[in-house]
CSV table of C-alpha atoms in Angstrom, one decimal:
chain,number,residue,atom,x,y,z
A,1,LEU,CA,180.0,135.1,298.1
A,2,THR,CA,181.5,136.6,301.3
A,3,GLU,CA,184.9,135.2,299.8
A,4,LEU,CA,184.7,137.8,297.3
A,5,GLN,CA,185.5,140.8,299.5
A,6,PRO,CA,188.9,141.9,299.1
A,7,HIS,CA,191.5,141.4,302.2
A,8,ASN,CA,193.8,143.9,302.0
A,9,THR,CA,197.1,143.0,303.2
A,10,GLY,CA,199.1,146.1,302.3
A,11,THR,CA,199.9,146.0,299.0
A,12,ASN,CA,198.3,142.5,298.4
A,13,TYR,CA,194.7,141.2,298.2
A,14,GLU,CA,193.2,138.1,298.5
A,15,LEU,CA,190.2,136.7,296.8
A,16,PHE,CA,188.6,133.4,297.0
A,17,GLY,CA,191.1,132.9,299.8
A,18,ARG,CA,194.2,133.2,297.3
A,19,PRO,CA,196.6,135.9,297.4
A,20,ILE,CA,196.5,138.3,294.5
A,21,TYR,CA,200.0,140.1,293.8
A,22,PHE,CA,200.5,143.2,292.3
A,23,ASN,CA,203.3,145.4,291.1
A,24,GLN,CA,203.5,148.7,292.8
A,25,GLY,CA,201.4,151.3,290.8
A,26,SER,CA,199.8,148.4,288.4
A,27,PHE,CA,197.3,147.4,291.0
A,28,GLU,CA,194.2,148.4,290.0
A,29,GLU,CA,194.9,147.5,286.0
A,30,GLN,CA,195.9,144.0,287.0
A,31,PHE,CA,193.1,143.4,289.2
A,32,ILE,CA,190.5,145.1,286.9
A,33,ALA,CA,191.8,143.0,284.2
A,34,THR,CA,191.5,139.7,286.0
A,35,VAL,CA,187.8,140.8,286.8
A,36,LEU,CA,187.0,141.5,283.2
A,37,ASN,CA,188.6,138.2,282.2
A,38,TRP,CA,186.4,136.3,284.7
A,39,GLU,CA,183.2,138.5,283.5
A,40,ARG,CA,183.9,137.5,279.8
A,41,LYS,CA,183.9,133.8,280.8
A,42,LYS,CA,180.2,134.4,281.5
A,43,TYR,CA,180.5,133.5,285.5
A,44,PRO,CA,176.6,133.5,286.6
A,45,PRO,CA,175.3,136.7,286.9
A,46,LEU,CA,175.1,137.1,290.6
A,47,LEU,CA,178.9,136.1,291.1
A,48,ALA,CA,179.9,138.4,288.2
A,49,GLU,CA,178.1,141.2,290.0
A,50,GLN,CA,179.9,140.6,293.2
A,51,VAL,CA,183.2,140.3,291.2
A,52,LEU,CA,182.6,143.7,289.6
A,53,LYS,CA,181.4,145.3,292.8
A,54,VAL,CA,184.8,144.5,294.3
A,55,ALA,CA,186.6,146.0,291.1
A,56,LEU,CA,184.3,149.2,291.8
A,57,ASP,CA,185.4,149.2,295.4
A,58,ILE,CA,189.0,149.4,294.2
A,59,ASP,CA,188.5,151.7,291.5
A,60,PRO,CA,185.0,153.4,291.8
A,61,ASP,CA,185.9,155.7,288.4
A,62,TYR,CA,186.7,152.8,286.1
A,63,THR,CA,184.5,153.3,283.2
A,64,THR,CA,185.0,149.8,281.7
A,65,ILE,CA,183.8,148.2,284.9
A,66,LEU,CA,181.0,150.8,285.3
A,67,ASN,CA,179.7,149.9,281.6
A,68,ASN,CA,180.1,146.0,282.3
A,69,LEU,CA,178.3,146.1,285.6
A,70,ALA,CA,175.5,148.1,283.8
A,71,VAL,CA,175.2,145.5,280.7
A,72,LEU,CA,175.1,143.0,283.4
A,73,TYR,CA,172.1,144.5,284.9
A,74,ARG,CA,170.5,145.2,281.4
A,75,ASN,CA,171.0,141.9,280.2
A,76,ASN,CA,169.9,140.0,283.3
A,77,ALA,CA,167.3,142.3,284.9
A,78,GLU,CA,165.0,139.4,285.6
A,79,ILE,CA,167.8,137.7,287.9
A,80,PHE,CA,168.4,140.8,289.7
A,81,VAL,CA,164.9,141.7,290.4
A,82,LYS,CA,165.2,140.0,293.8
A,83,ASN,CA,168.1,142.2,295.0
A,84,PHE,CA,166.5,145.5,293.5
A,85,GLY,CA,162.7,144.8,294.0
A,86,SER,CA,161.5,145.2,290.3
A,87,LYS,CA,162.6,144.9,286.9
A,88,GLU,CA,162.5,148.9,286.5
A,89,ALA,CA,164.8,149.5,289.5
A,90,VAL,CA,167.5,147.3,287.8
A,91,LEU,CA,167.5,149.0,284.7
A,92,PHE,CA,167.4,152.4,286.4
A,93,LYS,CA,170.5,151.2,288.2
A,94,ALA,CA,172.3,150.5,284.7
A,95,GLU,CA,171.4,153.9,283.7
A,96,GLU,CA,172.9,155.3,286.6
A,97,LEU,CA,176.1,153.2,286.0
A,98,TYR,CA,176.3,154.3,282.3
A,99,LEU,CA,175.4,158.1,283.2
A,100,ARG,CA,178.5,157.6,285.9
A,101,ALA,CA,180.7,156.3,283.3
A,102,LEU,CA,180.0,159.2,281.0
A,103,GLU,CA,180.4,161.6,283.5
A,104,ILE,CA,184.0,160.4,283.7
A,105,ASP,CA,184.6,160.2,280.3
A,106,PRO,CA,181.8,161.9,278.0
A,107,ASN,CA,183.3,160.2,274.9
A,108,TYR,CA,183.3,156.7,276.4
A,109,LEU,CA,181.6,155.0,273.1
A,110,LEU,CA,180.3,151.8,274.4
A,111,ALA,CA,178.7,153.6,277.2
A,112,LEU,CA,176.9,155.9,274.9
A,113,LYS,CA,175.9,153.2,272.6
A,114,ASN,CA,174.6,150.8,275.6
A,115,LEU,CA,172.9,153.8,277.2
A,116,ALA,CA,170.9,154.5,273.9
A,117,ALA,CA,170.1,150.8,273.4
A,118,LEU,CA,168.8,150.9,277.0
A,119,TYR,CA,166.5,153.5,276.4
A,120,ARG,CA,165.4,152.3,272.8
A,121,ASN,CA,164.8,149.0,274.5
A,122,ASN,CA,162.9,150.2,277.4
A,123,ALA,CA,161.5,153.6,276.3
A,124,ALA,CA,158.0,152.6,278.1
A,125,ILE,CA,160.0,152.3,281.5
A,126,PHE,CA,162.1,155.6,281.1
A,127,ALA,CA,159.2,157.7,280.0
A,128,GLU,CA,157.9,158.9,283.5
A,129,ASN,CA,161.7,160.1,284.1
A,130,PHE,CA,161.7,162.0,280.6
A,131,GLY,CA,158.0,162.9,280.4
A,132,SER,CA,157.0,160.7,277.3
A,133,LYS,CA,158.3,157.5,275.5
A,134,LYS,CA,158.9,160.0,272.7
A,135,ALA,CA,161.6,162.0,274.9
A,136,VAL,CA,163.2,159.0,275.6
A,137,LEU,CA,163.5,157.6,272.1
A,138,LEU,CA,164.9,161.1,271.0
A,139,LYS,CA,167.4,160.8,273.7
A,140,ALA,CA,168.3,157.4,272.5
A,141,GLU,CA,168.9,159.0,269.0
A,142,GLU,CA,170.9,161.8,270.5
A,143,LEU,CA,173.2,159.4,272.0
A,144,TYR,CA,173.9,157.4,269.1
A,145,ARG,CA,174.5,160.7,267.1
A,146,SER,CA,177.0,161.6,269.7
A,147,ALA,CA,178.7,158.1,269.3
A,148,LEU,CA,178.9,158.3,265.4
A,149,LYS,CA,180.5,162.0,266.3
A,150,ILE,CA,183.3,159.9,268.0
A,151,ASP,CA,183.4,157.1,265.6
A,152,ARG,CA,181.7,157.9,262.1
A,153,ASN,CA,182.3,154.7,260.7
A,154,ASN,CA,181.0,152.3,263.6
A,155,VAL,CA,178.7,150.0,261.6
A,156,HIS,CA,177.1,148.8,264.8
A,157,ILE,CA,176.0,152.3,265.9
A,158,LEU,CA,174.7,152.8,262.4
A,159,ILE,CA,172.6,149.5,262.6
A,160,ASN,CA,171.3,150.4,266.2
A,161,LEU,CA,170.2,154.2,265.0
A,162,ALA,CA,168.6,152.5,262.1
A,163,VAL,CA,166.5,150.0,264.0
A,164,LEU,CA,165.6,152.8,266.7
A,165,TYR,CA,164.3,154.8,263.4
A,166,GLN,CA,162.6,151.8,262.1
A,167,SER,CA,160.7,150.6,265.5
A,168,ASN,CA,159.8,153.8,266.0
A,169,ALA,CA,158.6,154.8,262.5
A,170,ALA,CA,155.8,157.0,263.8
A,171,ILE,CA,158.1,159.3,266.2
A,172,PHE,CA,160.7,159.9,263.7
A,173,THR,CA,158.4,160.2,260.7
A,174,GLU,CA,157.0,163.2,262.6
A,175,LYS,CA,160.4,164.5,263.5
A,176,TYR,CA,161.8,164.3,259.8
A,177,ARG,CA,158.3,165.2,258.4
A,178,SER,CA,157.7,161.8,256.4
A,179,LYS,CA,159.0,158.2,256.0
A,180,LYS,CA,160.7,159.1,253.0
A,181,ALA,CA,163.0,161.9,255.0
A,182,VAL,CA,163.7,159.2,257.7
A,183,LEU,CA,164.9,156.6,254.9
A,184,PHE,CA,167.0,159.8,253.5
A,185,GLU,CA,168.5,160.2,257.1
A,186,ILE,CA,169.4,156.7,257.5
A,187,GLU,CA,170.8,156.8,254.2
A,188,ARG,CA,172.9,159.9,255.1
A,189,LEU,CA,174.1,158.5,258.4
A,190,TYR,CA,175.5,155.4,256.5
A,191,ASN,CA,177.3,157.6,254.0
A,192,ASN,CA,179.0,159.3,257.0
A,193,ASP,CA,177.2,162.7,256.5
A,194,HIS,CA,176.6,163.6,260.2
């Protein structure tokens, strides 16, 4: 994996011992497009991590790379336990990357949706940081609603929000006062009245 370290030779880089040439001014875009293409081809997670880290070394504020690395950690937490010490540490790193992407671009839809999913699916792990599992799930709802403000017709976000409500009916029944009100809320969101 040491071959993944970029070797700067002026305006050119080498990766895997091969030169990568860039036009002046488009260096980051071309390199990161290459990395994204590699990651999409489903390189083994440890290799994908190294490639994405190289891309972050080049452009630490590239939100797509931050999001993709967070997704990689979230979806492969068991693989990265050896490097981080625990599944929780891997998921906390994913959270950190999503939050960093959102700090750079608060309207980055994928990071909003993915952070909400991280919280929704791992509420027990994040409960201590938020004070309770309920607080984590309410934060997930807030993130999904923020994403809907950006793209009010995004079916994936609506479905994820509905799953959040359905799988945590007791919490949201308490918030909205009844199961019928939760169903009404889902219908209201589906009809784009948010």
